[in-house]
């Protein structure tokens, strides 16, 4: 046995030192090396003691461990502090990068990625923190989010703050569910805080799967079916089953009151308009303000509403009576047995001295001109109520002439 300290020659090669052997060395118990131990070949440690802490295992070192090449760990590797990987290899596939894992990675705290993170499979975020603004929630991003396929949102989707942003869809936005239950609706709400009196909404009401009675509803102020539109194009106001193209349940009011109001029109594509019993007060968009009501047909005639008042020239009135011919006629589009009509020809009235005052014109596509005084695509109409004034003046002149003749005869 060598005494402690008896051999003090240091090791500089495999043939120098206090102990040199050309064969192996077997150590039955502990081996203590007071300085560095250099192993030229492989070092095999057959002890199978697993490690449960930094002080247990087949190899225990109080300092660091330097590995010049690959390090293979057959089971778990527990690192009590930071793990620094100085390799700068970028990751382009699942088999490239400074850290390659054949299985998953569990991070007990924050995971920071300084550049792009490419995930080939699913990403599951189990944190259930709800979002109250753009800086809170389970997933927060300072930039945009690109979604290549369907995005399913299990709760509310809030976009923007003030002013709110919009949903921009290059093709379409679908609001639906997989249920085909009868008498159900899916809605889009618009409003302020979605309070009952501060919101409107569009809804699809499913009467039954595949039914032609399924409808689009426009709701206001808590009433879900204020306006209903059927697939046939029929519109119901105040009812959900319109029987005609426009079906209004309740009162209808048409009014043009202001002098600068935009004129509108109530027209019929047929020859008649049928109305049930009603009380009507219609204001026509003309300067004189003609009305039809309980007192009959009347017009605003107050002097204070008029200017540049002049008398109709007697000669002009007589000329109109003598040169304008009343006619009887049949309407060109009369159905069934022709019914004789009586009136004037608008083209002739237009050519008279009073033409601009007693005729009007409206655009009428495909109305062809068939005579020189016709206007292509223009419908001429006569304003009969104004002709009365001309006839009145002509009658005045005739009565004055008769009165003068009676005085001459009386003398």
mmCIF file of C-alpha atoms in Angstrom:
data_model
loop_
_atom_site.group_PDB
_atom_site.id
_atom_site.type_symbol
_atom_site.label_atom_id
_atom_site.label_comp_id
_atom_site.label_asym_id
_atom_site.label_seq_id
_atom_site.Cartn_x
_atom_site.Cartn_y
_atom_site.Cartn_z
ATOM 1 C CA UNK A 1 0.000 0.000 0.000
ATOM 2 C CA UNK A 2 1.228 3.450 -0.868
ATOM 3 C CA UNK A 3 1.130 5.932 1.949
ATOM 4 C CA UNK A 4 -0.677 9.204 1.463
ATOM 5 C CA UNK A 5 1.707 11.722 -0.013
ATOM 6 C CA UNK A 6 4.383 9.148 -0.792
ATOM 7 C CA UNK A 7 3.959 9.678 -4.551
ATOM 8 C CA UNK A 8 3.789 13.298 -5.602
ATOM 9 C CA UNK A 9 4.850 13.232 -9.266
ATOM 10 C CA UNK A 10 2.185 14.980 -11.411
ATOM 11 C CA UNK A 11 0.671 13.487 -14.535
ATOM 12 C CA UNK A 12 1.611 14.934 -17.924
ATOM 13 C CA UNK A 13 1.065 11.889 -20.216
ATOM 14 C CA UNK A 14 0.099 8.188 -20.181
ATOM 15 C CA UNK A 15 3.754 7.289 -19.326
ATOM 16 C CA UNK A 16 4.365 9.753 -16.511
ATOM 17 C CA UNK A 17 3.143 10.249 -12.980
ATOM 18 C CA UNK A 18 3.404 8.552 -9.593
ATOM 19 C CA UNK A 19 1.493 5.504 -10.838
ATOM 20 C CA UNK A 20 2.061 4.150 -14.379
ATOM 21 C CA UNK A 21 0.538 0.924 -15.629
ATOM 22 C CA UNK A 22 0.464 -0.602 -19.076
ATOM 23 C CA UNK A 23 -2.699 -2.530 -18.205
ATOM 24 C CA UNK A 24 -5.943 -1.754 -16.476
ATOM 25 C CA UNK A 25 -6.586 -0.573 -12.971
ATOM 26 C CA UNK A 26 -9.341 -2.117 -10.881
ATOM 27 C CA UNK A 27 -10.612 -0.155 -7.903
ATOM 28 C CA UNK A 28 -12.839 -2.127 -5.561
ATOM 29 C CA UNK A 29 -14.027 0.838 -3.539
ATOM 30 C CA UNK A 30 -13.957 4.605 -3.705
ATOM 31 C CA UNK A 31 -11.446 6.377 -5.903
ATOM 32 C CA UNK A 32 -10.480 9.860 -4.875
ATOM 33 C CA UNK A 33 -8.581 12.046 -7.335
ATOM 34 C CA UNK A 34 -7.214 15.219 -5.768
ATOM 35 C CA UNK A 35 -6.650 17.027 -9.051
ATOM 36 C CA UNK A 36 -7.736 16.704 -12.663
ATOM 37 C CA UNK A 37 -8.525 13.259 -14.088
ATOM 38 C CA UNK A 38 -7.918 12.953 -17.822
ATOM 39 C CA UNK A 39 -9.405 9.939 -19.579
ATOM 40 C CA UNK A 40 -8.073 9.393 -23.121
ATOM 41 C CA UNK A 41 -10.545 6.653 -24.055
ATOM 42 C CA UNK A 42 -14.106 5.927 -23.082
ATOM 43 C CA UNK A 43 -15.248 6.236 -19.479
ATOM 44 C CA UNK A 44 -17.895 3.652 -18.597
ATOM 45 C CA UNK A 45 -19.765 3.956 -15.325
ATOM 46 C CA UNK A 46 -21.807 0.837 -14.653
ATOM 47 C CA UNK A 47 -23.549 2.192 -11.579
ATOM 48 C CA UNK A 48 -27.294 2.348 -12.314
ATOM 49 C CA UNK A 49 -28.228 4.660 -9.452
ATOM 50 C CA UNK A 50 -30.751 7.219 -10.783
ATOM 51 C CA UNK A 51 -30.501 10.864 -9.841
ATOM 52 C CA UNK A 52 -33.081 12.515 -7.646
ATOM 53 C CA UNK A 53 -31.108 15.672 -6.860
ATOM 54 C CA UNK A 54 -27.830 17.435 -7.625
ATOM 55 C CA UNK A 55 -26.122 15.261 -4.957
ATOM 56 C CA UNK A 56 -27.169 11.814 -6.198
ATOM 57 C CA UNK A 57 -26.569 9.625 -9.252
ATOM 58 C CA UNK A 58 -23.767 7.685 -10.960
ATOM 59 C CA UNK A 59 -21.766 10.892 -11.532
ATOM 60 C CA UNK A 60 -21.853 13.708 -8.986
ATOM 61 C CA UNK A 61 -19.791 16.842 -9.494
ATOM 62 C CA UNK A 62 -19.574 19.916 -7.303
ATOM 63 C CA UNK A 63 -18.613 22.046 -10.294
ATOM 64 C CA UNK A 64 -19.587 22.286 -13.910
ATOM 65 C CA UNK A 65 -19.397 19.718 -16.681
ATOM 66 C CA UNK A 66 -17.945 20.569 -20.082
ATOM 67 C CA UNK A 67 -18.921 18.396 -23.051
ATOM 68 C CA UNK A 68 -16.949 18.976 -26.245
ATOM 69 C CA UNK A 69 -19.259 16.953 -28.471
ATOM 70 C CA UNK A 70 -22.676 15.339 -28.341
ATOM 71 C CA UNK A 71 -24.315 14.540 -25.016
ATOM 72 C CA UNK A 72 -26.810 11.684 -24.967
ATOM 73 C CA UNK A 73 -29.131 11.345 -21.966
ATOM 74 C CA UNK A 74 -31.077 8.069 -21.956
ATOM 75 C CA UNK A 75 -33.845 9.339 -19.692
ATOM 76 C CA UNK A 76 -34.924 12.636 -18.147
ATOM 77 C CA UNK A 77 -32.505 15.548 -17.750
ATOM 78 C CA UNK A 78 -33.348 17.892 -14.883
ATOM 79 C CA UNK A 79 -31.741 21.350 -15.028
ATOM 80 C CA UNK A 80 -32.198 23.318 -11.797
ATOM 81 C CA UNK A 81 -31.304 26.656 -13.347
ATOM 82 C CA UNK A 82 -31.102 28.258 -16.772
ATOM 83 C CA UNK A 83 -30.286 26.177 -19.847
ATOM 84 C CA UNK A 84 -28.268 28.247 -22.313
ATOM 85 C CA UNK A 85 -28.007 27.012 -25.903
ATOM 86 C CA UNK A 86 -25.395 29.039 -27.788
ATOM 87 C CA UNK A 87 -26.012 27.329 -31.114
ATOM 88 C CA UNK A 88 -27.460 29.907 -33.566
ATOM 89 C CA UNK A 89 -28.912 27.400 -36.041
ATOM 90 C CA UNK A 90 -32.354 28.665 -37.176
ATOM 91 C CA UNK A 91 -35.346 26.342 -37.295
ATOM 92 C CA UNK A 92 -36.776 25.741 -40.761
ATOM 93 C CA UNK A 93 -38.262 22.293 -40.132
ATOM 94 C CA UNK A 94 -39.110 20.089 -37.148
ATOM 95 C CA UNK A 95 -35.605 18.517 -37.368
ATOM 96 C CA UNK A 96 -33.537 21.714 -37.412
ATOM 97 C CA UNK A 97 -32.537 24.209 -34.727
ATOM 98 C CA UNK A 98 -30.507 24.616 -31.559
ATOM 99 C CA UNK A 99 -33.020 22.515 -29.578
ATOM 100 C CA UNK A 100 -34.754 19.512 -31.185
ATOM 101 C CA UNK A 101 -37.402 17.561 -29.279
ATOM 102 C CA UNK A 102 -38.980 14.351 -30.558
ATOM 103 C CA UNK A 103 -41.787 14.824 -28.072
ATOM 104 C CA UNK A 104 -43.508 17.746 -26.365
ATOM 105 C CA UNK A 105 -42.149 20.659 -24.357
ATOM 106 C CA UNK A 106 -43.746 21.660 -21.044
ATOM 107 C CA UNK A 107 -43.064 25.206 -19.826
ATOM 108 C CA UNK A 108 -44.112 25.905 -16.239
ATOM 109 C CA UNK A 109 -43.832 29.655 -16.688
ATOM 110 C CA UNK A 110 -43.546 32.137 -19.544
ATOM 111 C CA UNK A 111 -42.174 31.031 -22.916
ATOM 112 C CA UNK A 112 -40.496 33.826 -24.878
ATOM 113 C CA UNK A 113 -39.706 33.402 -28.589
ATOM 114 C CA UNK A 114 -37.596 36.236 -29.997
ATOM 115 C CA UNK A 115 -38.493 35.589 -33.637
ATOM 116 C CA UNK A 116 -41.015 33.590 -35.658
ATOM 117 C CA UNK A 117 -42.585 30.515 -34.038
ATOM 118 C CA UNK A 118 -43.818 28.005 -36.613
ATOM 119 C CA UNK A 119 -46.193 25.369 -35.248
ATOM 120 C CA UNK A 120 -47.046 22.517 -37.626
ATOM 121 C CA UNK A 121 -49.719 21.012 -35.396
ATOM 122 C CA UNK A 122 -52.338 22.334 -32.986
ATOM 123 C CA UNK A 123 -51.788 25.033 -30.381
ATOM 124 C CA UNK A 124 -53.941 24.613 -27.290
ATOM 125 C CA UNK A 125 -54.115 27.521 -24.821
ATOM 126 C CA UNK A 126 -55.767 26.209 -21.654
ATOM 127 C CA UNK A 127 -55.790 29.519 -19.791
ATOM 128 C CA UNK A 128 -59.438 30.575 -19.389
ATOM 129 C CA UNK A 129 -58.799 34.289 -18.800
ATOM 130 C CA UNK A 130 -61.531 36.313 -20.540
ATOM 131 C CA UNK A 131 -60.709 39.409 -22.602
ATOM 132 C CA UNK A 132 -61.783 42.812 -21.307
ATOM 133 C CA UNK A 133 -59.581 44.810 -23.695
ATOM 134 C CA UNK A 134 -56.858 44.224 -26.291
ATOM 135 C CA UNK A 135 -54.154 43.722 -23.605
ATOM 136 C CA UNK A 136 -55.869 40.957 -21.630
ATOM 137 C CA UNK A 137 -56.894 37.356 -22.417
ATOM 138 C CA UNK A 138 -55.282 33.960 -22.870
ATOM 139 C CA UNK A 139 -53.701 34.966 -26.185
ATOM 140 C CA UNK A 140 -52.445 38.541 -26.699
ATOM 141 C CA UNK A 141 -50.683 39.793 -29.833
ATOM 142 C CA UNK A 142 -49.294 43.270 -30.503
ATOM 143 C CA UNK A 143 -49.714 42.793 -34.252
ATOM 144 C CA UNK A 144 -52.281 41.252 -36.538
ATOM 145 C CA UNK A 145 -53.565 37.704 -36.688
ATOM 146 C CA UNK A 146 -53.868 35.760 -39.945
ATOM 147 C CA UNK A 147 -56.293 32.841 -40.031
ATOM 148 C CA UNK A 148 -56.069 30.600 -43.089
ATOM 149 C CA UNK A 149 -59.236 28.650 -42.363
ATOM 150 C CA UNK A 150 -62.252 28.715 -40.068
ATOM 151 C CA UNK A 151 -62.024 30.610 -36.764
ATOM 152 C CA UNK A 152 -64.513 29.459 -34.138
ATOM 153 C CA UNK A 153 -65.240 31.899 -31.310
ATOM 154 C CA UNK A 154 -67.213 30.440 -28.434
ATOM 155 C CA UNK A 155 -68.230 33.770 -26.908
ATOM 156 C CA UNK A 156 -68.394 37.457 -27.886
ATOM 157 C CA UNK A 157 -66.258 39.018 -30.631
ATOM 158 C CA UNK A 158 -65.399 42.642 -29.818
ATOM 159 C CA UNK A 159 -63.791 44.676 -32.620
ATOM 160 C CA UNK A 160 -62.135 48.037 -32.008
ATOM 161 C CA UNK A 161 -62.769 50.577 -29.274
ATOM 162 C CA UNK A 162 -64.023 54.046 -30.257
ATOM 163 C CA UNK A 163 -64.739 54.373 -33.081
ATOM 164 C CA UNK A 164 -65.411 50.676 -33.615
ATOM 165 C CA UNK A 165 -63.773 48.975 -36.584
ATOM 166 C CA UNK A 166 -65.580 46.820 -39.108
ATOM 167 C CA UNK A 167 -65.626 43.228 -40.288
ATOM 168 C CA UNK A 168 -63.986 43.192 -43.723
ATOM 169 C CA UNK A 169 -64.890 40.117 -45.767
ATOM 170 C CA UNK A 170 -63.759 39.743 -49.375
ATOM 171 C CA UNK A 171 -66.569 37.264 -50.093
ATOM 172 C CA UNK A 172 -69.268 36.871 -47.475
ATOM 173 C CA UNK A 173 -69.995 36.726 -43.752
ATOM 174 C CA UNK A 174 -72.245 33.876 -42.610
ATOM 175 C CA UNK A 175 -74.137 33.990 -39.313
ATOM 176 C CA UNK A 176 -75.828 30.659 -38.717
ATOM 177 C CA UNK A 177 -75.906 27.572 -36.580
ATOM 178 C CA UNK A 178 -76.332 23.888 -37.264
ATOM 179 C CA UNK A 179 -79.821 23.725 -35.753
ATOM 180 C CA UNK A 180 -82.798 23.303 -38.101
ATOM 181 C CA UNK A 181 -85.368 23.742 -35.328
ATOM 182 C CA UNK A 182 -88.611 25.441 -36.343
ATOM 183 C CA UNK A 183 -89.522 28.966 -35.236
ATOM 184 C CA UNK A 184 -85.976 29.994 -34.328
ATOM 185 C CA UNK A 185 -83.969 33.036 -35.376
ATOM 186 C CA UNK A 186 -80.327 34.059 -35.757
ATOM 187 C CA UNK A 187 -79.681 37.791 -35.396
ATOM 188 C CA UNK A 188 -77.106 40.521 -35.964
ATOM 189 C CA UNK A 189 -77.496 43.401 -33.483
ATOM 190 C CA UNK A 190 -76.508 47.034 -34.079
ATOM 191 C CA UNK A 191 -76.754 49.722 -31.436
ATOM 192 C CA UNK A 192 -75.509 51.351 -28.250
ATOM 193 C CA UNK A 193 -74.844 48.913 -25.408
ATOM 194 C CA UNK A 194 -77.569 46.747 -27.012
ATOM 195 C CA UNK A 195 -80.178 48.206 -24.675
ATOM 196 C CA UNK A 196 -83.779 47.548 -25.717
ATOM 197 C CA UNK A 197 -84.452 51.049 -27.017
ATOM 198 C CA UNK A 198 -80.953 51.626 -28.373
ATOM 199 C CA UNK A 199 -80.616 48.781 -30.849
ATOM 200 C CA UNK A 200 -81.838 47.418 -34.150
ATOM 201 C CA UNK A 201 -81.179 43.973 -35.541
ATOM 202 C CA UNK A 202 -81.399 41.810 -38.636
ATOM 203 C CA UNK A 203 -82.662 38.281 -38.156
ATOM 204 C CA UNK A 204 -83.297 35.149 -40.182
ATOM 205 C CA UNK A 205 -86.473 33.543 -38.864
ATOM 206 C CA UNK A 206 -86.650 29.824 -39.597
ATOM 207 C CA UNK A 207 -90.338 28.878 -39.764
ATOM 208 C CA UNK A 208 -89.334 25.368 -40.835
ATOM 209 C CA UNK A 209 -86.378 23.843 -42.633
ATOM 210 C CA UNK A 210 -86.692 24.592 -46.362
ATOM 211 C CA UNK A 211 -89.938 26.567 -45.986
ATOM 212 C CA UNK A 212 -90.697 29.430 -48.406
ATOM 213 C CA UNK A 213 -92.165 31.230 -45.391
ATOM 214 C CA UNK A 214 -88.697 31.626 -43.843
ATOM 215 C CA UNK A 215 -88.059 35.331 -43.718
ATOM 216 C CA UNK A 216 -85.655 38.194 -43.106
ATOM 217 C CA UNK A 217 -86.734 40.371 -40.196
ATOM 218 C CA UNK A 218 -85.722 43.918 -39.310
ATOM 219 C CA UNK A 219 -86.354 44.679 -35.667
ATOM 220 C CA UNK A 220 -86.485 48.030 -33.874
ATOM 221 C CA UNK A 221 -86.605 48.892 -30.184
ATOM 222 C CA UNK A 222 -87.196 45.390 -28.894
ATOM 223 C CA UNK A 223 -89.773 44.347 -31.536
ATOM 224 C CA UNK A 224 -88.151 41.585 -33.532
ATOM 225 C CA UNK A 225 -90.402 41.605 -36.621
ATOM 226 C CA UNK A 226 -91.162 45.265 -37.369
ATOM 227 C CA UNK A 227 -90.408 44.604 -41.056
ATOM 228 C CA UNK A 228 -90.429 41.156 -42.704
ATOM 229 C CA UNK A 229 -89.132 40.186 -46.151
ATOM 230 C CA UNK A 230 -90.062 36.841 -47.721
ATOM 231 C CA UNK A 231 -87.988 34.941 -50.325
ATOM 232 C CA UNK A 232 -90.652 35.886 -52.900
ATOM 233 C CA UNK A 233 -89.744 39.555 -52.415
ATOM 234 C CA UNK A 234 -92.919 40.435 -50.528
ATOM 235 C CA UNK A 235 -92.436 42.978 -47.755
ATOM 236 C CA UNK A 236 -94.583 43.122 -44.655
ATOM 237 C CA UNK A 237 -94.706 46.136 -42.348
ATOM 238 C CA UNK A 238 -96.301 45.213 -39.052
ATOM 239 C CA UNK A 239 -97.010 41.645 -40.184
ATOM 240 C CA UNK A 240 -94.955 38.546 -40.916
ATOM 241 C CA UNK A 241 -97.031 37.034 -43.752
ATOM 242 C CA UNK A 242 -97.386 39.678 -46.482
ATOM 243 C CA UNK A 243 -99.998 38.655 -49.063
ATOM 244 C CA UNK A 244 -98.949 41.246 -51.668
ATOM 245 C CA UNK A 245 -95.594 42.798 -52.696
ATOM 246 C CA UNK A 246 -96.059 45.527 -50.026
ATOM 247 C CA UNK A 247 -98.382 44.652 -47.160
ATOM 248 C CA UNK A 248 -98.828 47.242 -44.407
ATOM 249 C CA UNK A 249 -100.827 46.420 -41.293
ATOM 250 C CA UNK A 250 -101.975 49.712 -39.826
ATOM 251 C CA UNK A 251 -102.105 53.290 -41.058
ATOM 252 C CA UNK A 252 -100.197 54.673 -44.032
ATOM 253 C CA UNK A 253 -99.420 58.383 -44.175
ATOM 254 C CA UNK A 254 -98.142 60.202 -47.270
ATOM 255 C CA UNK A 255 -97.272 63.850 -46.829
ATOM 256 C CA UNK A 256 -95.269 66.521 -48.640
ATOM 257 C CA UNK A 257 -95.574 69.603 -46.465
ATOM 258 C CA UNK A 258 -92.434 71.708 -46.871
ATOM 259 C CA UNK A 259 -92.029 73.983 -49.865
ATOM 260 C CA UNK A 260 -88.537 72.653 -50.472
ATOM 261 C CA UNK A 261 -89.471 68.979 -50.029
ATOM 262 C CA UNK A 262 -88.417 66.521 -52.685
ATOM 263 C CA UNK A 263 -91.428 65.592 -54.760
ATOM 264 C CA UNK A 264 -92.503 61.961 -54.787
ATOM 265 C CA UNK A 265 -95.080 59.971 -56.677
ATOM 266 C CA UNK A 266 -97.710 57.320 -56.072
ATOM 267 C CA UNK A 267 -98.245 55.415 -59.311
ATOM 268 C CA UNK A 268 -99.893 52.249 -60.559
ATOM 269 C CA UNK A 269 -98.721 50.000 -63.383
ATOM 270 C CA UNK A 270 -102.353 49.141 -64.133
ATOM 271 C CA UNK A 271 -105.244 51.337 -65.181
ATOM 272 C CA UNK A 272 -106.817 51.738 -61.719
ATOM 273 C CA UNK A 273 -105.890 52.044 -58.065
ATOM 274 C CA UNK A 274 -108.430 50.541 -55.648
ATOM 275 C CA UNK A 275 -108.771 51.787 -52.087
ATOM 276 C CA UNK A 276 -111.137 50.822 -49.300
ATOM 277 C CA UNK A 277 -113.077 53.418 -47.326
ATOM 278 C CA UNK A 278 -110.681 55.940 -45.813
ATOM 279 C CA UNK A 279 -110.167 59.570 -44.864
ATOM 280 C CA UNK A 280 -107.559 61.111 -47.133
ATOM 281 C CA UNK A 281 -105.606 64.348 -47.107
ATOM 282 C CA UNK A 282 -103.103 64.378 -49.978
ATOM 283 C CA UNK A 283 -100.708 67.249 -50.568
ATOM 284 C CA UNK A 284 -99.515 67.395 -54.171
ATOM 285 C CA UNK A 285 -95.952 68.718 -54.802
ATOM 286 C CA UNK A 286 -97.014 71.819 -56.767
ATOM 287 C CA UNK A 287 -96.601 75.523 -56.072
ATOM 288 C CA UNK A 288 -100.305 76.067 -55.378
ATOM 289 C CA UNK A 289 -100.462 73.240 -52.828
ATOM 290 C CA UNK A 290 -103.503 71.322 -54.078
ATOM 291 C CA UNK A 291 -105.194 69.046 -51.522
ATOM 292 C CA UNK A 292 -108.002 66.495 -51.481
ATOM 293 C CA UNK A 293 -109.752 65.972 -48.181
ATOM 294 C CA UNK A 294 -113.040 65.990 -46.303
ATOM 295 C CA UNK A 295 -113.862 69.465 -47.665
ATOM 296 C CA UNK A 296 -113.196 68.373 -51.250
ATOM 297 C CA UNK A 297 -110.379 69.428 -53.581
ATOM 298 C CA UNK A 298 -108.808 72.705 -52.545
ATOM 299 C CA UNK A 299 -105.646 74.729 -53.094
ATOM 300 C CA UNK A 300 -103.702 77.332 -51.185
ATOM 301 C CA UNK A 301 -105.034 80.624 -52.582
ATOM 302 C CA UNK A 302 -104.111 83.241 -50.010
ATOM 303 C CA UNK A 303 -102.812 86.463 -51.581
ATOM 304 C CA UNK A 304 -99.907 86.452 -49.127
ATOM 305 C CA UNK A 305 -98.678 83.253 -50.767
ATOM 306 C CA UNK A 306 -98.636 84.747 -54.259
ATOM 307 C CA UNK A 307 -96.639 87.344 -56.172
ATOM 308 C CA UNK A 308 -96.589 88.966 -59.639
ATOM 309 C CA UNK A 309 -100.398 88.784 -59.882
ATOM 310 C CA UNK A 310 -101.743 89.640 -63.372
ATOM 311 C CA UNK A 311 -105.091 89.364 -65.157
ATOM 312 C CA UNK A 312 -105.539 86.916 -68.015
ATOM 313 C CA UNK A 313 -105.804 88.777 -71.300
ATOM 314 C CA UNK A 314 -109.317 88.494 -72.747
ATOM 315 C CA UNK A 315 -108.022 87.985 -76.275
ATOM 316 C CA UNK A 316 -105.807 85.084 -75.117
ATOM 317 C CA UNK A 317 -108.764 83.435 -73.378
ATOM 318 C CA UNK A 318 -111.040 83.865 -76.436
ATOM 319 C CA UNK A 319 -108.271 82.561 -78.700
ATOM 320 C CA UNK A 320 -107.923 79.462 -76.533
ATOM 321 C CA UNK A 321 -111.676 78.759 -76.672
ATOM 322 C CA UNK A 322 -111.860 79.261 -80.429
ATOM 323 C CA UNK A 323 -108.719 77.331 -81.388
ATOM 324 C CA UNK A 324 -108.627 74.472 -78.857
ATOM 325 C CA UNK A 325 -110.933 71.581 -79.650
ATOM 326 C CA UNK A 326 -112.412 69.362 -76.897
ATOM 327 C CA UNK A 327 -112.437 65.720 -78.013
ATOM 328 C CA UNK A 328 -113.971 62.363 -77.246
ATOM 329 C CA UNK A 329 -111.682 59.362 -77.418
ATOM 330 C CA UNK A 330 -110.869 55.872 -76.147
ATOM 331 C CA UNK A 331 -107.787 55.278 -74.038
ATOM 332 C CA UNK A 332 -105.202 53.319 -76.032
ATOM 333 C CA UNK A 333 -104.762 50.690 -73.267
ATOM 334 C CA UNK A 334 -108.412 50.285 -72.251
ATOM 335 C CA UNK A 335 -109.236 46.652 -71.444
ATOM 336 C CA UNK A 336 -112.508 45.001 -72.459
ATOM 337 C CA UNK A 337 -115.293 47.099 -73.964
ATOM 338 C CA UNK A 338 -114.003 50.594 -74.913
ATOM 339 C CA UNK A 339 -115.362 53.386 -72.729
ATOM 340 C CA UNK A 340 -115.577 56.814 -74.394
ATOM 341 C CA UNK A 341 -113.590 59.552 -72.674
ATOM 342 C CA UNK A 342 -113.777 63.310 -73.049
ATOM 343 C CA UNK A 343 -111.021 65.864 -72.739
ATOM 344 C CA UNK A 344 -108.189 67.556 -74.585
ATOM 345 C CA UNK A 345 -105.177 66.418 -76.562
ATOM 346 C CA UNK A 346 -102.094 67.477 -74.596
ATOM 347 C CA UNK A 347 -100.023 68.136 -77.734
ATOM 348 C CA UNK A 348 -102.616 70.702 -78.892
ATOM 349 C CA UNK A 349 -102.778 72.335 -75.473
ATOM 350 C CA UNK A 350 -99.015 72.573 -75.401
ATOM 351 C CA UNK A 351 -99.014 74.541 -78.650
ATOM 352 C CA UNK A 352 -101.437 77.145 -77.258
ATOM 353 C CA UNK A 353 -100.611 80.446 -75.581
ATOM 354 C CA UNK A 354 -101.082 78.823 -72.177
ATOM 355 C CA UNK A 355 -99.221 75.591 -73.040
ATOM 356 C CA UNK A 356 -96.533 75.771 -70.299
ATOM 357 C CA UNK A 357 -99.217 76.448 -67.653
ATOM 358 C CA UNK A 358 -101.715 73.728 -68.549
ATOM 359 C CA UNK A 359 -99.470 70.820 -69.585
ATOM 360 C CA UNK A 360 -96.743 68.813 -67.895
ATOM 361 C CA UNK A 361 -94.383 66.089 -69.051
ATOM 362 C CA UNK A 362 -92.910 62.962 -67.470
ATOM 363 C CA UNK A 363 -90.258 60.524 -68.630
ATOM 364 C CA UNK A 364 -91.847 57.379 -70.048
ATOM 365 C CA UNK A 365 -89.335 54.822 -71.398
ATOM 366 C CA UNK A 366 -90.202 53.140 -74.706
ATOM 367 C CA UNK A 367 -92.943 55.686 -75.534
ATOM 368 C CA UNK A 368 -92.259 56.299 -79.206
ATOM 369 C CA UNK A 369 -93.012 59.483 -81.125
ATOM 370 C CA UNK A 370 -95.569 58.848 -83.903
ATOM 371 C CA UNK A 371 -96.331 62.428 -84.971
ATOM 372 C CA UNK A 372 -94.273 65.630 -85.358
ATOM 373 C CA UNK A 373 -95.587 67.170 -82.116
ATOM 374 C CA UNK A 374 -94.735 64.070 -80.016
ATOM 375 C CA UNK A 375 -91.643 63.959 -77.799
ATOM 376 C CA UNK A 376 -89.737 60.652 -77.760
ATOM 377 C CA UNK A 377 -89.901 58.868 -74.365
ATOM 378 C CA UNK A 378 -91.951 61.705 -72.842
ATOM 379 C CA UNK A 379 -95.582 61.478 -71.669
ATOM 380 C CA UNK A 380 -97.595 64.725 -71.928
ATOM 381 C CA UNK A 381 -100.491 65.337 -69.519
ATOM 382 C CA UNK A 382 -103.156 68.049 -69.289
ATOM 383 C CA UNK A 383 -103.787 69.998 -66.085
ATOM 384 C CA UNK A 384 -107.552 70.354 -66.388
ATOM 385 C CA UNK A 385 -108.027 72.348 -63.175
ATOM 386 C CA UNK A 386 -106.073 75.263 -64.678
ATOM 387 C CA UNK A 387 -108.091 75.286 -67.906
ATOM 388 C CA UNK A 388 -111.114 76.345 -65.821
ATOM 389 C CA UNK A 389 -109.467 79.720 -65.202
ATOM 390 C CA UNK A 390 -109.049 80.317 -68.943
ATOM 391 C CA UNK A 391 -112.657 79.338 -69.651
ATOM 392 C CA UNK A 392 -113.776 81.604 -66.795
ATOM 393 C CA UNK A 393 -112.025 84.566 -68.406
ATOM 394 C CA UNK A 394 -113.501 83.764 -71.815
ATOM 395 C CA UNK A 395 -116.959 83.518 -70.224
ATOM 396 C CA UNK A 396 -116.455 86.916 -68.570
ATOM 397 C CA UNK A 397 -115.669 88.417 -71.972
ATOM 398 C CA UNK A 398 -118.708 86.772 -73.551
ATOM 399 C CA UNK A 399 -121.016 88.024 -70.776
ATOM 400 C CA UNK A 400 -119.625 91.532 -71.070
ATOM 401 C CA UNK A 401 -120.239 91.477 -74.825
ATOM 402 C CA UNK A 402 -123.801 90.209 -74.287
ATOM 403 C CA UNK A 403 -124.420 92.911 -71.695
ATOM 404 C CA UNK A 404 -123.132 95.590 -74.086
ATOM 405 C CA UNK A 405 -125.343 94.293 -76.914
ATOM 406 C CA UNK A 406 -128.393 94.252 -74.623
ATOM 407 C CA UNK A 407 -127.808 97.886 -73.752
ATOM 408 C CA UNK A 408 -127.534 98.806 -77.439
ATOM 409 C CA UNK A 409 -130.720 96.905 -78.274
ATOM 410 C CA UNK A 410 -132.504 98.502 -75.353
ATOM 411 C CA UNK A 411 -131.773 101.969 -76.640
#
